[in-house]
Coordinates of C-alpha atoms in Angstrom, one line a residue:
X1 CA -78.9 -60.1 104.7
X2 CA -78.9 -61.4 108.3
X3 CA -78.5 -64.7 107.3
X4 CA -75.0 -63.3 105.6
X5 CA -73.9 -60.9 108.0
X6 CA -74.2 -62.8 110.4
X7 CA -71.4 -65.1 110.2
X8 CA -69.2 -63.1 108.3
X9 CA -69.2 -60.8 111.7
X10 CA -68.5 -63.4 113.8
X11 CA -66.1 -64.9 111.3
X12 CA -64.3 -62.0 111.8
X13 CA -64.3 -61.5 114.9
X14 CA -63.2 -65.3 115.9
X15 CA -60.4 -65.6 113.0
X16 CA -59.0 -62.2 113.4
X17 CA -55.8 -63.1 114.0
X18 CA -55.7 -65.0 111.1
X19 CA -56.7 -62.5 108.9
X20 CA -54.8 -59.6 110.5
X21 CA -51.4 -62.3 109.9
X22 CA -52.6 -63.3 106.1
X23 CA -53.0 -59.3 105.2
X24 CA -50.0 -57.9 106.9
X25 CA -47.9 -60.8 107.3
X26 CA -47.3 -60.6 110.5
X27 CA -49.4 -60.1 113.7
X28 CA -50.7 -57.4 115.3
X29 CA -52.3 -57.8 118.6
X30 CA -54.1 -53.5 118.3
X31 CA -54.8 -54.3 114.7
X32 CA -56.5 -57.8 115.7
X33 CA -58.5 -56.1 118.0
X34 CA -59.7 -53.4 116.0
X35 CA -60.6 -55.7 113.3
X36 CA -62.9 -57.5 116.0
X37 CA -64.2 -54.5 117.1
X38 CA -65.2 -53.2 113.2
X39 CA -67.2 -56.6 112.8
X40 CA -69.9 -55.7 115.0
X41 CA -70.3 -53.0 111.8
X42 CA -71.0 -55.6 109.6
X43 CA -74.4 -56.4 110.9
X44 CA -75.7 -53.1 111.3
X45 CA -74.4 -51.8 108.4
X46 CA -76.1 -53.9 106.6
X47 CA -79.4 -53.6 108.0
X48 CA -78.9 -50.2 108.1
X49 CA -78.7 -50.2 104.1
X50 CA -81.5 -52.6 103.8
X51 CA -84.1 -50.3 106.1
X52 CA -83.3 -47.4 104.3
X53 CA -84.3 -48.5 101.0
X54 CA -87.7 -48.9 102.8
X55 CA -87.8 -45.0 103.1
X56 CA -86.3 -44.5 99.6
X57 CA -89.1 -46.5 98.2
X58 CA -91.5 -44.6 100.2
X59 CA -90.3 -41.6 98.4
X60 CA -88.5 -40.4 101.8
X61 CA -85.1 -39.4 101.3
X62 CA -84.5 -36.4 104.2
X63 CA -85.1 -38.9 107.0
X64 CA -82.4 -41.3 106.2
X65 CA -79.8 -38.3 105.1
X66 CA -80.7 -36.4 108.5
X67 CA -80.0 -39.5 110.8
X68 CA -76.7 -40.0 108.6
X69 CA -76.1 -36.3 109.6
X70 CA -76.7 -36.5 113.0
X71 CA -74.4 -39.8 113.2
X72 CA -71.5 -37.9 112.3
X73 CA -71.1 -35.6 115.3
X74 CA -71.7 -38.5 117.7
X75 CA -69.1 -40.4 116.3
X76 CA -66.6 -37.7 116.6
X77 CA -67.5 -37.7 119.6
X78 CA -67.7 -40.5 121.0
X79 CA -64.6 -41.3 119.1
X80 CA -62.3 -38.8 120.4
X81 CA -63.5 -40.0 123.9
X82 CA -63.1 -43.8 123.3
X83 CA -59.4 -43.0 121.5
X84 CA -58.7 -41.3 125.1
X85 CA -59.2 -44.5 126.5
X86 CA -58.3 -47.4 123.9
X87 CA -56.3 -45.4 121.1
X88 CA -56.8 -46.8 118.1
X89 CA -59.3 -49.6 118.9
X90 CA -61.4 -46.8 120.6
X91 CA -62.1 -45.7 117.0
X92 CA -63.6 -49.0 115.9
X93 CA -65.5 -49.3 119.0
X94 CA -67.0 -46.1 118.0
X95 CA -67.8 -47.0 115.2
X96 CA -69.5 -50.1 115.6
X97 CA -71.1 -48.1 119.0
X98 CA -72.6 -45.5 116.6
X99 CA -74.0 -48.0 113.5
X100 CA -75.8 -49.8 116.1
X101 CA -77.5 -46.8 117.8
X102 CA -78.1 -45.4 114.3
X103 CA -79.3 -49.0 112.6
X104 CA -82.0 -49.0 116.3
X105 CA -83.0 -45.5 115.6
X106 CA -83.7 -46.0 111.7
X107 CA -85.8 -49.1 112.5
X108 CA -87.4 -47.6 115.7
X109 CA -88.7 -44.4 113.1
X110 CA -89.7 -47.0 110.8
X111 CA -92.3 -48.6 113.2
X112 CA -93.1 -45.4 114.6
X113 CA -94.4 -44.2 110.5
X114 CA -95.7 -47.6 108.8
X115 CA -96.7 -50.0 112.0
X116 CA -95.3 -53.6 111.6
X117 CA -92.9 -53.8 108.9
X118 CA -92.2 -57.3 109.2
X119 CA -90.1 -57.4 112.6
X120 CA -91.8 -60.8 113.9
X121 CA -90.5 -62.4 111.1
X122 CA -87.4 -61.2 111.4
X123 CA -87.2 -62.3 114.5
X124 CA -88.1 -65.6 114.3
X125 CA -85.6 -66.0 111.3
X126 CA -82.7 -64.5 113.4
X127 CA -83.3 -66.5 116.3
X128 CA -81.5 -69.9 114.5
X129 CA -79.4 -67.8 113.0
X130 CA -78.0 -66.6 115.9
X131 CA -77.9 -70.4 117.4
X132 CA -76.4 -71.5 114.1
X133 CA -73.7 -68.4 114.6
X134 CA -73.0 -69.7 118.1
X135 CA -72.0 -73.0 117.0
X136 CA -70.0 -71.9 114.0
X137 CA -67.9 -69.8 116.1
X138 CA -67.4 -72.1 118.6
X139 CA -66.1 -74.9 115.8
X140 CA -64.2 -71.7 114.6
X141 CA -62.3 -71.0 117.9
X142 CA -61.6 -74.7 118.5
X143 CA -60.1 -75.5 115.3
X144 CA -57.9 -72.1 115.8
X145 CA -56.7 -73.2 118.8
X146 CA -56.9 -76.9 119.1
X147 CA -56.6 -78.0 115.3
X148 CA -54.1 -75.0 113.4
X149 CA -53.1 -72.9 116.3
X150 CA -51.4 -70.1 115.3
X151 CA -48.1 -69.8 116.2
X152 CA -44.8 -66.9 115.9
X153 CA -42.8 -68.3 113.7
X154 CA -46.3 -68.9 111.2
X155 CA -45.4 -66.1 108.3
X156 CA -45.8 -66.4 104.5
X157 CA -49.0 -67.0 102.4
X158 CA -48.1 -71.0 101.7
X159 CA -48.2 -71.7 105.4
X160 CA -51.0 -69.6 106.2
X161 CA -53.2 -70.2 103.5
X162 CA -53.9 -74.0 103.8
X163 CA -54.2 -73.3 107.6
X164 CA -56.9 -70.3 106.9
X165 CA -58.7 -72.5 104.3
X166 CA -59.2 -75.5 106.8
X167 CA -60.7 -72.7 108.9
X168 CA -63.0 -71.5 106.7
X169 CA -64.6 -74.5 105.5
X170 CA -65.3 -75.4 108.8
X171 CA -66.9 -72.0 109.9
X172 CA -69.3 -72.7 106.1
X173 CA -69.5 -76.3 107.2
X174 CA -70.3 -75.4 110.9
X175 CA -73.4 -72.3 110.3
X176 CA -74.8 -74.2 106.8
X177 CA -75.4 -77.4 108.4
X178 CA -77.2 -76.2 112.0
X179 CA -78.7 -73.3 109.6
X180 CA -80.5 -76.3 107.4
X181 CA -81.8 -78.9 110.3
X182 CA -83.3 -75.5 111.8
X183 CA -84.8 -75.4 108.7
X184 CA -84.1 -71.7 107.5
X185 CA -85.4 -71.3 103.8
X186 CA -82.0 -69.2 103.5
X187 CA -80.3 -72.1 103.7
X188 CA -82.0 -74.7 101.7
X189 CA -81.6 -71.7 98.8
X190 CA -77.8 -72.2 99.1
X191 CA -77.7 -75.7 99.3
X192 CA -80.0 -76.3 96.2
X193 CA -77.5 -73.3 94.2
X194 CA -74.2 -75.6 95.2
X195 CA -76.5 -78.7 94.0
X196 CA -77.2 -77.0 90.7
X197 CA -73.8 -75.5 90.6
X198 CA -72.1 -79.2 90.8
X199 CA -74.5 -80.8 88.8
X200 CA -73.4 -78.2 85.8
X201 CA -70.0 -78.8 86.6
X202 CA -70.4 -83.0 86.4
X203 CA -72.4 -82.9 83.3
X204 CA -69.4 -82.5 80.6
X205 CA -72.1 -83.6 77.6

């Protein structure tokens, strides 16, 4: 799941504009930003989901639904008073505030009830995934800005669309490759499915 949500959040986060222009077709500097800002959801989110299929399998669904309860107050919240401050960009912060805090709190309860679930591990897998995430941003923001910058007068899906392509096979190119010479298993699994998936695709007999 890390491995995944990873660079999708920072994909998001980087190419924002880009995605914000594609969508709407035109830019939006509040709805860029708020699209950043929901990114950081990705990752939690997702673990989130992942951890609380720990408790349902433990036969423990009242821990899981309480936390979710208590979340929504605090992001009301903490909404209403980031909104104050940042409008409509307050709400994402929020939100990606409260996932966080609820994600930490979820896993923290965990640890607390079982022991060691795993974490090291986790760890140590995240560790090159965050290095790998690093670099494919930083190919990401240098190709926005150096290679297809984007500019005003860029509108329409036929000149975006080659543009956002070229971005996004760098940002695959970028995390896969750094992912496999650190030598996560997550990545040799998705380079042996695109080996299998071509050789299917060359054998015409």
């Amino acid at each position: 799941i890390l491995f995944l949500a990873i660079p999708s959040a920072l994909f998001a986060f980087v190419a924002r504009g880009y995605i914000v222009r594609l969508l709407l077709g035109r830019g939006d500097a509040e709805i860029a930003n708020t699209l950043g800002w929901f990114a950081g959801t990705i990752v939690f989110i997702s673990l989130f989901m992942l951890v609380s299929r720990v408790f349902y399998a433990m036969q423990d669904t009242k821990t899981v639904l309480y936390l979710s309860l208590i979340s929504i107050p605090v992001n009301v919240v903490v909404s209403i008073i980031l909104a104050e401050y940042y409008g409509v960009v307050g709400l994402a912060m929020s939100a990606s505030l409260v996932a966080g805090l609820q994600t930490l709190a979820l896993m923290l309860l965990l640890r607390r009830r079982y022991g060691n679930f795993g974490g090291k591990a986790i760890l140590q897998g995240l560790l090159p995934m965050l290095v790998a995430g690093a670099i494919m941003a930083s190919s990401v923001y240098l190709t926005i800005h150096v290679v297809v910058p984007l500019y005003a007068g860029d509108v329409g899906f036929a000149v975006l669309a080659p543009k956002f392509l070229l971005i996004s096979i760098v940002a695959a190119a970028s995390y896969l490759i750094p992912c496999w010479l650190l030598k996560l298993q997550e990545a040799k699994t998705v380079f042996v499915r695109l080996r299998d998936i071509m050789a299917r695709s060359f054998n015409l007999t």
